[in-house]
Every structure is written in structure tokens, then in C-alpha cells.
Amino acid sequence: MPDAPSNYQIGASVKRREDLRFLTGNGNYTDDINRPGQLYAYILRSTQAHAEIVSIDTKAARAMPGVVTIYTGADMAADGIGGLPCGWQIHSKDGSPMVEPSHPPIVVDRVRHVGDNVAVVIADSLAQAKDAAEAIAIDYKALPAAVSVTAAVAPGAPLVWDTAPGNQCYDWHLGDKAATEAAFAAAKTIAKVDIVNNRLIPNAMEPRAALGDFNPSSGEYTLFTTSQNPHVIRLLMGAFVLKLPEHKLRVVAPDVGGGFGSKIYHYAEEAICTWAAGKLKRPVKWTAERTESFMTDAHGRDHVTHAEMAMDGEGRFLALRVSTKANMGAYLSTFAPAVPTYLYGTLLAGVYKTPAIYVEVQAVFTNTTPVDAYRGAGRPEATFLLERLVDECARVTGIDRADIRRRNFIAADAFPYQTPVALQYDSGDYQGCLDAALAAHNYAGFPARKAESEKAGKLRGIGLSTYVEACGIAPSAVVGSLGARAGLFEVGKVRVHPTGSVTVFTGTHSHGQGHETTFAQVVADALGVGMDQVDIVHGDTANVPFGMGTYGSRSLAVGGSAIVKACDKIVAKAKKIAAHLLEAAEADIEFKDGMFKVAGTDRQKALAEISLAAYVPHNYPIDELEPGLEETAFYDPKNFTFPGGTHICEVEIDPETGVTRVTQFTAVDDVGRVINPMIVEGQVHGGLAQGIGQALLEQCVYDAAGQLLTGSMMDYCMPRADDLPLFYVGQHTTLCTHNPLGVKGCGEVGAIGSPPAVMNAVIDALKGYGVTNMDMPATPEKVWRAVQSGRKH
Amino acid sequence: MYAFTYQKPTTIAAAVAALGADADAKPVSGGQTLIPTLKQRLAAPTALVDLAKIPELAGITVAGDTLTIGAMTRHATVADSADVKRLIPALAALAEGIGDPQVRNRGTIGGSIANNDPAADYPAGCLGLGATIVTNRRELAADAFFTGMFSTALDDGELVTAVKFTKPKRAAYVKFPNPASRYAIVGVFVAETAGGIRVAVTGAGAGVFRATALEAALASKGFAAASLDGVAVSADGLNSDIHASAEYRAHLITVMAKRAVAAAG
């Protein structure tokens, strides 16, 4: 990075430049796009959790008004359309690869979850498509369903896939089993917890949508889609599903209204609309209704875990062993296998110097919607079990909950720190985060507040969560060795126009994160130009050279680093041009405050003067240097980044009703260098809302037959403003040591750190009733029942 | 949504005639239940008869201690009415707590009670206050009007035109909202009226009902929260779903009733 010019943007709470168009209804979302001659697709979905399709009769439906065609799985198969690919391969303990069933965009003969795709009706209007769909006669032969992970692994459970005995996808492990067992044998005290990480439904504000278009004159397909990573969709859909070469396939992800992971994956509707547009030579649009979102967007979490910590006589952690069953749903979504393994097991050291760790994970197929990464993806599950277990360690040893954490923290001077579960943390200060959070929260004042609550007949509890997570995914060679079928670099292209304004193309994608502002701040500082001279372009494979997209809080750490690298190339070339224009040696040119200056003189050129010379190369070193001022950089990260922090939650419970209210919430996070404090605070607020939602409100429920009971906002409880307190959000920063900006990532910390803080507070409030554990969400009835059974004792 | 014809008559007689002409026609008042139902293709009326342009159905009038609220009066109008706030503040507060601002600006009292959703608020207010339901044919006591889940005493061709309330000595409504839908899991309206103490419960059962055990306790021991201490409501016949078991709902009825009594002062 260059030295700071006087109008330094990094660190300033610049207002989000994208918000004006969003707030005034001028966003350009996929469903806002319409093409001449457009048709509408309606997907007929399975009403059954598990059934054979004996027959599908579309004859009457085809004759309905406005119907152009109806396709079934057989039609796609006849065209050689492939299954939706899985992007990550996990191997079991015995070295065998995971069971990887086919995932056709439309099923052929068997449905495996409610919402599975059975047929697509394409008509002149959506209403006509829906009318026709009702006239399709399907004869199902119902099969018994395996719904929960516990039921699916029970002996004799119905098989989701004949190729997956016991419904097992893989049986993976990580860590040193022998060392762990030895430490347990020598332990003074062992703490144990049984944890359910509740299944969540993402619910981005904008439902998924896809619009396929085909240009017969060029033979080019275009897909407009609600994606977090258009290049990944182009690669997966082009190479594996439709078998189209990249140069004939353009994927555009325009404004996207939230993703939280659910829009990473390649979904069937994208392939169906693109394929159908080519067959019909007309654009085909599909937009999900909210109920379809509930049924078909990849769900999150859904782990059942037993964990134990071995301790010495002073509460020092000696070893951790963890056994988890993870629900994959009926099919493997794009990155599903990685979530409960390399995004989970590798995080089990947490912020503690536990010397031996062993984790086993059994991934299980069920007759439910596929499960994949959702805000945090594996790290919330790891953090929840670890931070609940640490509280249990405190309970069984009688050590104060903050003290037992301090006793086991990785020290601030121990970095880089190699954990026993593969990761090497580059920086952090867990003690500092904890101290800052305790002070900001007025932890010491809790007993007085508790006494006040008790006077009013209420129970009060406080809970801590001290966490670390891994972002900035990831060094391509490392993830490749772990089973990723992709590289995880990022791309930045910087185009300085002749008069000095700048367009930046990034392979990441903004769907609420504010990249158009944050990245512009970075570029403004890197090139010494005003914010108003910089535009950020993303989301179109026709504009952006390549990119792996936005997830895992990677955009600034990886995508921002690529942009910085491209800016560095611009500066390097500009120095050469400046040297020519200023008739000086290149080595004598220094770049400072946006000016290219001959060191020790007052002779200088602004970037705009250099760019003009680059595009009007009359006086230009044309023999040594190409004209133009445009550079591209691919950045492959050297390591993950490791944000962390301390969250403190305080709750008040009404024992008469069981209602739990979060009264205060303090988050002190270490997200590395903060580019835009306002945006970081907003990201943390959003994450906290989702984390508190998971802890108190949200729960995806299927009945035993596999019917989704929480299929609408009437039954699935999303957090609302009045469910949440005012948050205190602070930072205690250590810089990432291996990327040029020193950034770590802030998008997921809120959702990762907060659930155990909430549940530790709830359990603390209820400890007088003998409560030592409770599954999320802590609903009013669950809490009331805990109070009732505590009273009976 | 399926295709239907749409009419907007300006008199009650014309509305009744339009409904009578088509067995599959439906009246629409605020549309806050019907329109979402249509959008989900769960209902397929051939005709919608919109009651919004019938002047005699709207508005609030006062005569002595009697408040008459026209069937097409929006929840927001009731919530904001100085007359309602003065005579029966608990009813204004109930209206203020229905749904969200969009719902309150479209939904109507007549639509709500004619639909008789088992978790709706107005049925509890009407039953708790011993209101009189006025139709184009007759007047009915609330006790006779609400007959079960989504069911009322209305005959074919009979429309609610107004609801008449008499100012109670004191009243309050307290609800325990479903965290997701914000409908009542349990809502309890208590009122001390000239005809006695009434406790009406919504959300907990197949339809609004009076909690007679609680009424008896308040009548015998006095209108005070403490009078309900230890008075249990039976869970038999109460709703049980993923949000609340029947046992929990039964418990909440007593708790909400105590809070309503305390709030009524």
C-alpha cells in the first residue's frame, strides 16, 4: 500500500453508495429483467418426501391455453443433460470416496424430498403455467422416508439412495485419536455435552430467480441469476450440466438481495431455464415464490453432536473428542460435504491451546432439502459446541467461566500458532478481546442487574462466547489437497481511463455487503484518486475476467487483495510512464499522495496526466511499453484469515411464560483492519440478528413423514427488530499478517460468535432450576417447561 | 390466483343480490385473509363482491354509552378513534395490536369477525365485551355469533353491517403472540360489564370461547389478578402445534388473564 494521502479513505465511514438505488426502488434484480418474447417457467414440485414416480401424464396440461411445452426429467436426460455437480469430495476414514449420487435437474423416476423437481411447465404467462401444472397427473408410489439424522442412521431406516447403505455419505475424521484417548485416560475431570445444531432456512429477502436467453445469431446463451458467484455457475453449469463452452455462455448476477450462502450453489432452475431457452429459442424466466424458497433453497446447520473435554486438576484442557452426525439432505449441494468437515473439524481448537483433538463426522442422507453452507458454514457449529462445552467445563470444575477461558487461551505472543487440527492461526489477541468486551459490557455490574430483575420476578443470566473462525477461503493448493474441485483465488482488474477515472472489475459479488463502497475506498487510496472517480463492477462474466465469488467472508481478504495487486501493477507501469514524461530514471520516481514525483524535486505528474499519455502515446516509451493503463491480477491467498472475538449476551426470562428477552449484547471482534467502520458494524449487526435468531427463534421442522411444517413466515420465525436489543459493537484489532490490507473478514462473525453466548446466558439464568443444557432455539415453551420441571424437583 | 369477476356495489342490497346470484361468489372486505388465500390458489371464488364502496358500512357512531362500529371500518380507524379510546380504550388497543400497519389500514372489523380465524383478536374483543353483531337481517349476541373454527351464525346472503359495543366498567386485552406469525397463541380479553365479568380467549382453541372458570373466580373473589392464582384452565380440546402445546396454552390463558385483569385496573 502507498502511504496515506491527505484524503485517506480507508478507515472512514463512507456512506454506502449503492443504497440510493436500492432505497429508491432503482435496483436491478433478476426478476426486474425482461426480454422480448419471454416465457414463464413454473416448476411442479414433489408433494411427497420419498416416492417412486409410477407415471406422469402431461397430455391434458399440454392442451391448456398458453402452454408452450412441458418438460420432464426424461426430456432432459434424452438431451444428455448432466446432474448438478458437487464441488468438494470428502474421503472416509478408510480412504473411500464419499457416496455421490446423481442430482438431475428434474427427477426421472423417484422424488427424494418435498419440493423435488418433477416437471417444468413453460407458458406465455405464469398464471397459464400454474393452471397447466395443476392438470399434470402424477401417480406416486409412496416410500417410507428417512427424515432426521438420528432416524436415518437407525438400523432398518429407509434408504434415500440404494448406493448409500445406512444412508451414510461419508465417515470422516481428523486429529490424533491415540493422543486424544491417552489424554482422556489421564484426565482429572471430563466435561460432556450433547448438542443439536438446529436446522435453519436462510430466507434471503430476494427469492431466487433465473432468466435464460439464447441468441441464435451468435449461438450464445445468457443466464441472469440470483448468484453470489456467476463465474462458478458458468463453470459448473457449462461444463457439467449443459455441456456448453464458456465462450458461449454468459452468466450475469445483477443486483442480488441477500444470499447468506444460499445463492452460492448451482441450482436446477438455472440449468432448466438456460436449456429451455436454447430449445425454444425464446427467453425463459423463473422466479421463486416464498414457499418455494423455504422448500428448495439449501438449508443450513443440522448437526447432532456429542463432545467431551478432558481436563487436568486446574481446568486446563488436555484433549477434546467430538462425534458429529451431519444432515446432507437428499442430494449433495455444491459445497455441502466441506461444511461439516474442513469448515468445522478444523475449527475445533477454537481459541484454546488444547493439545490433542479428535473429531469424527458422519454425513447422512435424509429425505429433506439439501443442506449446505449458511452464514458461517461449519464455524458456527464448531463454535457452538466448543463454547457450550467450555461452559460445561466451568460448571463441573467450579471455575469461573471467564477464568477457565483465560486459563486456556492461546497467548497473544504465541502466533503463528499451529493447532492440532490442521490450521495455523497467523494473529489474534483473545485475552485482549475478552477484557475489552467485559469492560464494555460492565460484566462486573451483572450481579446488581440480576438482583433488579429478581425484584421484578424475572430471571437474569449472562453468557460468554470467545471464538475464532477461518475466513478468506483459501490457498488453492491447500483446499485442493482437502478435496475441493476448484481453486479459491480471486481476480481484480483495474482500468484507468484516458482522463484518469477508474473502473474496477472484481470476481467477488456484492449482495448486501457494500463492496461498491468499501472496494472503492481501497482503490481511491491505492491510486490516490477521489472516490467519485472509481466505479466497482461485478457480477457479469462478460465484463469480469474470472472470479470465485463471495462467501466465507472472503471478498476483501481475497478479492480486495487481488485489486490491491492490480493497483500495484498500475502504479508500477505508471512510474515507468512518469519517468519518461519527467525525463528521470524510473528508480527516482516515487508515488505519494496520488502524485508521481521525481524524488527530491517538485517535478511531478498526476495519474490523469499519465493515463492520458498512455492512451494518447505521442510522447511515450512505445518501444519498451505497451500503450494503455489496465492491469489484471489473480491473487491466491497464502493462508486462511482468522477473525475472532468475544461476545457477551445478557438475557432476562419471564418464568411465568418462558419468554426470553435479550437485554444487552456486546460484541468485540477482531476482523483485522477495518476499511469502513459503519459497514463493518452493519455486517456484525446482521450476523448477530441471525445468530440470536438461531438461538431463540429459528427452527426448520419436518414431520416424521418428511412434510415441511415451517414452510412460510407464519411458522418459521425470522428475527425482527423488536426481538433484538441495541448492540454494542467494538473492535480489538490485530492485523492479518499475510494479505496486503491486513484484513480478516467481518461478514460471519456475528452469526458465529453469538449463538453460544445467548444459550450460555439462558442456561445461566435457569441454573437455579437445575438446567445444565438446552437445545436451540430456546422457545418460550421450552424455557417454561425447564422452569416447571426445575420447580418439581 | 384464479380468474374471477369483480364487482363493487354501493348498497347492501346490491351486494346481497350479487352474492345471491352466484353460489361461488365471495364478499371481500379488507381482504387481509382472502387475498393471500387467493394468491396461494387455496380458494377459487368465481366472483368477488367488494364491500368497500357501501357508505352505510363504514364509520363509528356514539349514542350514550353505546359505540357502533360499521363493518367496513378499518383497524387503524378504530385504533385512532377518539370515541373508541374514550369509551373502550381496551378495544382501541386491541385494534392497534392487530397485524402490522399495512394490515391495520386494510383489514376491517366486519371482515375479521365474519372470517372468525381462531387466532384473530377481534372475536375476543366482541365476545369479551358482550357485543351485539348487527347484520342486514338481525342482531345477534356475540355469544351466539361465533360458532367455531372459521365458522359463524351468518346465513347465506347475510352480511355483518356493524358491531355494537357498550362501555364496560373496565376491560383489557393481553395476548401472547406467536413469535413467527404474531397471531395470538393465546389472547385474553377481560371485561367487567353491566352483565357481569367476561373472559374471552382467542388463539388457544378451535375458536374464541369464554373461560368460565376464570370468570367464576373473578366474580366470586373479586376483579383482581390474585383472584386467578391457582385457577387452572383445562388443556382438553385446546390447540397443540409446533409453537405451543395444549398444556402450555392452558397455562398461558391464566397468565394472560391475570395480566389483563391487572391492566384493566
Coordinates of N, CA and C in Angstrom, one line a residue, chain A residues 529-690:
Chain A
V529 N -6.8 8.7 -6.1 CA -7.9 9.4 -6.8 C -9.1 9.5 -5.9
G530 N -10.0 10.4 -6.3 CA -11.2 10.6 -5.5 C -12.2 9.4 -5.6
M531 N -13.0 9.2 -4.6 CA -14.0 8.1 -4.6 C -14.9 8.3 -5.8
D532 N -15.2 9.5 -6.2 CA -16.1 9.7 -7.3 C -15.5 9.4 -8.6
Q533 N -14.2 9.1 -8.6 CA -13.5 8.7 -9.9 C -13.4 7.1 -10.0
V534 N -14.0 6.4 -9.0 CA -13.9 5.0 -9.0 C -15.2 4.3 -9.1
D535 N -15.4 3.4 -10.0 CA -16.6 2.5 -10.0 C -16.1 1.0 -9.9
I536 N -17.0 0.3 -9.1 CA -16.7 -1.1 -8.9 C -17.7 -1.9 -9.8
V537 N -17.2 -2.8 -10.6 CA -18.1 -3.6 -11.4 C -18.0 -5.1 -11.0
H538 N -19.1 -5.8 -10.9 CA -19.1 -7.2 -10.5 C -20.3 -7.9 -11.1
G539 N -20.3 -9.2 -11.1 CA -21.5 -9.9 -11.4 C -21.8 -10.2 -12.8
D540 N -20.8 -10.1 -13.7 CA -21.1 -10.4 -15.1 C -19.9 -11.0 -15.8
T541 N -20.0 -12.3 -16.2 CA -18.9 -13.0 -16.7 C -18.4 -12.3 -18.0
A542 N -19.2 -11.5 -18.7 CA -18.8 -10.8 -19.9 C -17.9 -9.6 -19.6
N543 N -17.9 -9.1 -18.4 CA -17.1 -8.0 -18.0 C -15.9 -8.4 -17.2
V544 N -16.1 -9.2 -16.2 CA -15.1 -9.6 -15.2 C -14.3 -10.8 -15.8
P545 N -13.0 -10.7 -15.7 CA -12.2 -11.8 -16.3 C -12.6 -13.2 -15.7
F546 N -12.6 -13.3 -14.4 CA -12.9 -14.5 -13.8 C -13.1 -14.2 -12.3
G547 N -13.6 -15.1 -11.5 CA -13.8 -14.9 -10.1 C -14.4 -16.1 -9.5
M548 N -14.2 -16.3 -8.2 CA -14.8 -17.4 -7.5 C -15.9 -16.9 -6.6
G549 N -16.1 -15.6 -6.5 CA -17.4 -15.1 -5.8 C -17.2 -14.8 -4.4
T550 N -18.4 -14.6 -3.8 CA -18.4 -14.1 -2.4 C -19.1 -15.1 -1.5
Y551 N -18.4 -15.5 -0.5 CA -18.8 -16.4 0.6 C -17.7 -16.5 1.6
G552 N -18.0 -17.0 2.7 CA -16.9 -17.3 3.7 C -16.1 -16.0 4.1
S553 N -16.8 -14.9 4.0 CA -16.1 -13.6 4.4 C -14.8 -13.4 3.7
R554 N -14.8 -13.8 2.4 CA -13.5 -13.8 1.6 C -13.3 -12.6 0.8
S555 N -14.3 -11.7 0.6 CA -14.3 -10.8 -0.5 C -13.2 -9.8 -0.4
L556 N -13.0 -9.2 0.8 CA -12.0 -8.2 0.9 C -10.6 -8.8 1.1
A557 N -10.6 -9.9 1.9 CA -9.3 -10.6 2.1 C -8.7 -11.1 0.8
V558 N -9.5 -11.7 0.0 CA -9.0 -12.3 -1.2 C -9.3 -11.4 -2.4
G559 N -10.5 -11.0 -2.6 CA -10.8 -10.1 -3.8 C -10.2 -8.8 -3.6
G560 N -10.2 -8.2 -2.4 CA -9.6 -6.9 -2.2 C -8.1 -7.0 -2.4
S561 N -7.5 -8.1 -2.0 CA -6.1 -8.3 -2.2 C -5.7 -8.3 -3.7
A562 N -6.6 -9.0 -4.5 CA -6.4 -9.0 -6.0 C -6.4 -7.6 -6.5
I563 N -7.4 -6.8 -6.0 CA -7.5 -5.4 -6.5 C -6.2 -4.6 -6.2
V564 N -5.8 -4.8 -4.9 CA -4.6 -4.1 -4.5 C -3.4 -4.5 -5.4
K565 N -3.3 -5.8 -5.7 CA -2.2 -6.3 -6.5 C -2.3 -5.7 -7.9
A566 N -3.5 -5.6 -8.5 CA -3.7 -4.9 -9.8 C -3.3 -3.4 -9.7
C567 N -3.7 -2.8 -8.6 CA -3.4 -1.4 -8.4 C -1.9 -1.2 -8.4
D568 N -1.2 -2.2 -7.7 CA 0.3 -2.1 -7.6 C 0.9 -2.2 -9.0
K569 N 0.3 -3.0 -9.9 CA 0.8 -3.1 -11.2 C 0.6 -1.8 -12.0
I570 N -0.6 -1.2 -11.8 CA -0.9 0.1 -12.4 C 0.2 1.1 -12.0
V571 N 0.4 1.2 -10.7 CA 1.4 2.1 -10.2 C 2.8 1.9 -10.8
A572 N 3.1 0.6 -10.9 CA 4.5 0.3 -11.4 C 4.6 0.7 -12.9
K573 N 3.5 0.5 -13.7 CA 3.6 0.9 -15.0 C 3.5 2.5 -15.1
A574 N 2.7 3.0 -14.3 CA 2.6 4.5 -14.3 C 4.0 5.1 -13.9
K575 N 4.7 4.5 -13.1 CA 6.0 5.0 -12.8 C 6.9 5.1 -14.0
K576 N 6.8 4.0 -14.8 CA 7.7 4.0 -16.0 C 7.3 5.1 -16.9
I577 N 5.9 5.3 -17.1 CA 5.5 6.4 -18.0 C 5.9 7.7 -17.4
A578 N 5.8 7.8 -16.1 CA 6.1 9.1 -15.4 C 7.6 9.4 -15.6
A579 N 8.4 8.3 -15.5 CA 9.9 8.5 -15.7 C 10.2 9.1 -17.1
H580 N 9.4 8.6 -18.1 CA 9.6 9.0 -19.4 C 9.2 10.5 -19.6
L581 N 8.0 10.8 -19.0 CA 7.4 12.1 -19.2 C 8.3 13.2 -18.4
L582 N 8.8 12.7 -17.3 CA 9.6 13.7 -16.4 C 11.1 13.6 -16.7
E583 N 11.4 12.8 -17.7 CA 12.8 12.6 -18.1 C 13.7 12.3 -16.9
A584 N 13.3 11.3 -16.2 CA 14.0 10.9 -15.0 C 14.2 9.4 -15.0
A585 N 15.0 8.9 -14.2 CA 15.2 7.4 -14.1 C 14.0 6.9 -13.3
E586 N 13.5 5.7 -13.7 CA 12.4 5.1 -13.1 C 12.6 4.9 -11.6
A587 N 13.8 4.6 -11.2 CA 14.1 4.4 -9.8 C 13.9 5.7 -9.0
D588 N 14.0 6.8 -9.7 CA 13.8 8.1 -8.9 C 12.4 8.5 -8.8
I589 N 11.5 7.8 -9.4 CA 10.0 8.2 -9.3 C 9.4 7.6 -8.0
E590 N 8.9 8.5 -7.2 CA 8.1 8.0 -6.1 C 6.7 8.4 -6.2
F591 N 5.8 7.5 -5.7 CA 4.4 7.7 -5.8 C 3.9 8.0 -4.4
K592 N 3.3 9.2 -4.3 CA 2.9 9.7 -2.9 C 1.8 10.7 -3.1
D593 N 0.7 10.5 -2.3 CA -0.4 11.4 -2.3 C -1.0 11.5 -3.7
G594 N -1.0 10.5 -4.4 CA -1.6 10.5 -5.7 C -0.7 11.1 -6.8
M595 N 0.5 11.5 -6.5 CA 1.4 12.1 -7.5 C 2.6 11.2 -7.7
F596 N 3.0 11.2 -9.0 CA 4.3 10.6 -9.4 C 5.3 11.6 -9.5
K597 N 6.3 11.5 -8.6 CA 7.2 12.7 -8.4 C 8.6 12.2 -8.5
V598 N 9.5 13.1 -9.1 CA 10.9 12.8 -9.1 C 11.4 13.1 -7.7
A599 N 11.9 12.1 -7.1 CA 12.3 12.3 -5.7 C 13.2 13.5 -5.5
G600 N 13.0 14.2 -4.5 CA 13.8 15.3 -4.1 C 13.6 16.6 -5.0
T601 N 12.6 16.5 -5.9 CA 12.3 17.7 -6.7 C 10.8 18.1 -6.6
D602 N 10.4 19.1 -7.3 CA 9.0 19.4 -7.3 C 8.4 19.0 -8.7
R603 N 9.1 18.2 -9.4 CA 8.6 17.8 -10.7 C 7.7 16.6 -10.5
Q604 N 6.4 16.7 -11.0 CA 5.5 15.6 -10.7 C 4.4 15.5 -11.8
K605 N 3.8 14.3 -11.9 CA 2.6 14.1 -12.8 C 1.5 13.4 -12.0
A606 N 0.3 13.9 -12.2 CA -0.9 13.2 -11.6 C -1.2 12.0 -12.4
L607 N -2.0 11.1 -11.8 CA -2.4 9.9 -12.5 C -3.1 10.2 -13.8
A608 N -3.9 11.2 -13.9 CA -4.7 11.5 -15.1 C -3.8 12.0 -16.2
E609 N -2.7 12.6 -15.9 CA -1.7 13.0 -16.9 C -1.0 11.8 -17.5
I610 N -0.8 10.9 -16.6 CA -0.1 9.6 -17.1 C -1.0 8.8 -17.9
S611 N -2.3 8.7 -17.5 CA -3.2 7.8 -18.2 C -3.5 8.4 -19.6
L612 N -3.5 9.8 -19.7 CA -3.7 10.4 -21.0 C -2.6 10.1 -21.9
A613 N -1.4 10.1 -21.4 CA -0.2 9.8 -22.2 C -0.2 8.3 -22.6
A614 N -0.8 7.5 -21.7 CA -0.8 6.0 -22.0 C -1.8 5.7 -23.1
Y615 N -2.9 6.5 -23.2 CA -3.9 6.2 -24.3 C -3.7 7.1 -25.5
V616 N -2.9 8.2 -25.4 CA -2.5 9.1 -26.5 C -1.0 9.1 -26.5
P617 N -0.4 8.0 -27.0 CA 1.0 7.7 -26.7 C 1.9 8.5 -27.8
H618 N 1.8 9.8 -27.8 CA 2.6 10.5 -28.7 C 4.0 10.7 -28.2
N619 N 4.0 11.1 -26.9 CA 5.3 11.2 -26.2 C 5.3 10.1 -25.2
Y620 N 5.8 8.9 -25.6 CA 5.6 7.7 -24.8 C 6.7 6.7 -25.1
P621 N 7.2 5.9 -24.2 CA 8.2 4.9 -24.5 C 7.7 3.7 -25.2
I622 N 7.2 4.0 -26.4 CA 6.4 3.0 -27.1 C 7.2 1.7 -27.4
D623 N 8.6 1.8 -27.5 CA 9.4 0.7 -27.8 C 9.5 -0.3 -26.6
E624 N 9.4 0.3 -25.4 CA 9.5 -0.6 -24.2 C 8.2 -0.9 -23.5
L625 N 7.2 -0.1 -23.8 CA 6.0 -0.2 -23.0 C 4.8 -0.2 -23.9
E626 N 3.8 -1.1 -23.6 CA 2.5 -1.1 -24.4 C 1.7 0.2 -24.0
P627 N 1.0 0.7 -24.9 CA 0.1 1.8 -24.5 C -1.0 1.2 -23.6
G628 N -1.8 2.2 -23.1 CA -3.0 1.8 -22.2 C -2.6 1.7 -20.8
L629 N -3.6 1.7 -19.9 CA -3.3 1.6 -18.5 C -4.4 0.7 -17.8
E630 N -4.1 -0.6 -17.9 CA -5.1 -1.5 -17.5 C -4.4 -2.8 -17.0
E631 N -4.7 -3.2 -15.8 CA -3.9 -4.4 -15.3 C -4.9 -5.3 -14.6
T632 N -4.5 -6.6 -14.7 CA -5.3 -7.7 -14.1 C -4.4 -8.4 -13.1
A633 N -5.0 -8.8 -12.0 CA -4.2 -9.6 -11.0 C -5.0 -10.8 -10.5
F634 N -4.4 -11.9 -10.5 CA -5.0 -13.1 -9.8 C -4.3 -13.2 -8.5
Y635 N -5.1 -13.3 -7.4 CA -4.4 -13.4 -6.1 C -4.9 -14.7 -5.4
D636 N -3.9 -15.5 -5.1 CA -4.2 -16.8 -4.4 C -3.7 -16.6 -2.9
P637 N -4.6 -16.7 -2.0 CA -4.2 -16.4 -0.6 C -3.1 -17.3 -0.1
K638 N -2.3 -16.8 0.9 CA -1.3 -17.7 1.5 C -1.8 -18.5 2.6
N639 N -2.9 -18.1 3.2 CA -3.5 -18.8 4.3 C -4.9 -18.4 4.5
F640 N -5.7 -19.0 5.3 CA -7.0 -18.5 5.7 C -6.7 -17.3 6.6
T641 N -7.7 -16.5 6.8 CA -7.6 -15.4 7.8 C -8.4 -15.9 9.0
F642 N -8.1 -15.3 10.2 CA -8.7 -15.8 11.4 C -9.3 -14.7 12.3
P643 N -10.5 -14.2 11.9 CA -11.2 -13.3 12.8 C -11.6 -14.0 14.1
G644 N -11.8 -13.2 15.1 CA -12.2 -13.8 16.4 C -12.8 -12.7 17.3
G645 N -13.0 -13.1 18.5 CA -13.6 -12.1 19.4 C -14.3 -12.7 20.6
T646 N -14.9 -11.8 21.3 CA -15.7 -12.2 22.5 C -17.1 -11.6 22.3
H647 N -18.1 -12.4 22.5 CA -19.5 -11.9 22.5 C -20.1 -12.2 23.9
I648 N -20.8 -11.2 24.4 CA -21.4 -11.3 25.8 C -22.9 -11.0 25.6
C649 N -23.7 -12.0 26.0 CA -25.1 -11.8 26.0 C -25.7 -11.8 27.3
E650 N -26.7 -10.9 27.5 CA -27.4 -10.9 28.8 C -28.9 -11.1 28.5
V651 N -29.5 -12.0 29.2 CA -31.0 -12.2 28.9 C -31.8 -12.1 30.2
E652 N -33.0 -11.8 30.0 CA -34.0 -11.7 31.1 C -35.1 -12.7 30.7
I653 N -35.5 -13.5 31.6 CA -36.5 -14.6 31.4 C -37.7 -14.3 32.3
D654 N -38.9 -14.4 31.7 CA -40.1 -14.3 32.5 C -40.5 -15.8 32.8
P655 N -40.3 -16.2 34.1 CA -40.6 -17.6 34.4 C -42.0 -18.0 34.2
E656 N -42.9 -17.0 34.3 CA -44.3 -17.4 34.1 C -44.7 -17.8 32.7
T657 N -44.0 -17.2 31.7 CA -44.3 -17.5 30.3 C -43.2 -18.2 29.6
G658 N -42.0 -18.1 30.1 CA -40.8 -18.7 29.5 C -40.2 -17.8 28.4
V659 N -40.7 -16.6 28.3 CA -40.2 -15.7 27.2 C -38.8 -15.2 27.6
T660 N -37.9 -15.3 26.7 CA -36.5 -14.8 26.9 C -36.3 -13.6 26.1
R661 N -35.8 -12.5 26.8 CA -35.5 -11.3 26.1 C -34.1 -11.0 26.2
V662 N -33.4 -10.7 25.1 CA -32.0 -10.3 25.2 C -32.0 -8.8 25.6
T663 N -31.4 -8.6 26.7 CA -31.4 -7.2 27.2 C -30.2 -6.4 26.8
Q664 N -29.1 -7.1 26.7 CA -27.8 -6.4 26.2 C -27.0 -7.4 25.4
F665 N -26.3 -6.9 24.5 CA -25.4 -7.7 23.7 C -24.2 -7.0 23.4
T666 N -23.0 -7.5 23.7 CA -21.7 -6.9 23.4 C -20.9 -7.8 22.5
A667 N -20.4 -7.2 21.5 CA -19.6 -7.9 20.6 C -18.3 -7.2 20.4
V668 N -17.2 -7.7 20.8 CA -15.9 -7.1 20.5 C -15.1 -8.1 19.6
D669 N -15.0 -7.7 18.3 CA -14.5 -8.6 17.3 C -13.1 -8.1 16.8
D670 N -12.3 -9.1 16.3 CA -11.1 -8.7 15.7 C -11.2 -9.2 14.2
V671 N -11.6 -8.2 13.4 CA -11.8 -8.5 12.0 C -10.6 -8.1 11.1
G672 N -9.5 -7.8 11.8 CA -8.3 -7.2 11.1 C -8.6 -5.7 10.8
R673 N -7.9 -5.2 9.8 CA -8.0 -3.8 9.5 C -9.5 -3.5 9.1
V674 N -10.0 -2.4 9.6 CA -11.4 -2.0 9.2 C -11.3 -0.9 8.1
I675 N -11.9 -1.2 7.0 CA -11.8 -0.3 5.9 C -13.0 0.8 6.1
N676 N -14.2 0.2 6.4 CA -15.3 1.1 6.6 C -16.0 0.7 7.9
P677 N -15.8 1.5 9.0 CA -16.4 1.0 10.3 C -17.9 0.9 10.3
M678 N -18.6 1.8 9.5 CA -20.0 1.7 9.5 C -20.5 0.4 8.9
I679 N -19.8 0.1 7.8 CA -20.2 -1.2 7.1 C -19.9 -2.4 7.9
V680 N -18.8 -2.4 8.6 CA -18.4 -3.5 9.5 C -19.4 -3.6 10.6
E681 N -19.8 -2.5 11.1 CA -20.8 -2.6 12.2 C -22.1 -3.1 11.7
G682 N -22.5 -2.7 10.5 CA -23.8 -3.2 9.9 C -23.7 -4.7 9.7
Q683 N -22.5 -5.2 9.2 CA -22.3 -6.6 8.9 C -22.4 -7.4 10.3
V684 N -21.8 -6.8 11.3 CA -21.9 -7.5 12.6 C -23.3 -7.5 13.1
H685 N -24.0 -6.4 13.0 CA -25.4 -6.4 13.4 C -26.3 -7.5 12.7
G686 N -26.1 -7.6 11.4 CA -26.8 -8.6 10.6 C -26.5 -10.0 11.1
G687 N -25.2 -10.2 11.3 CA -24.8 -11.6 11.8 C -25.4 -11.9 13.2
L688 N -25.4 -10.9 14.0 CA -25.9 -11.1 15.4 C -27.4 -11.4 15.3
A689 N -28.1 -10.7 14.4 CA -29.6 -10.9 14.3 C -29.8 -12.4 13.9
Q690 N -29.0 -12.9 13.0 CA -29.1 -14.3 12.6 C -28.7 -15.2 13.7

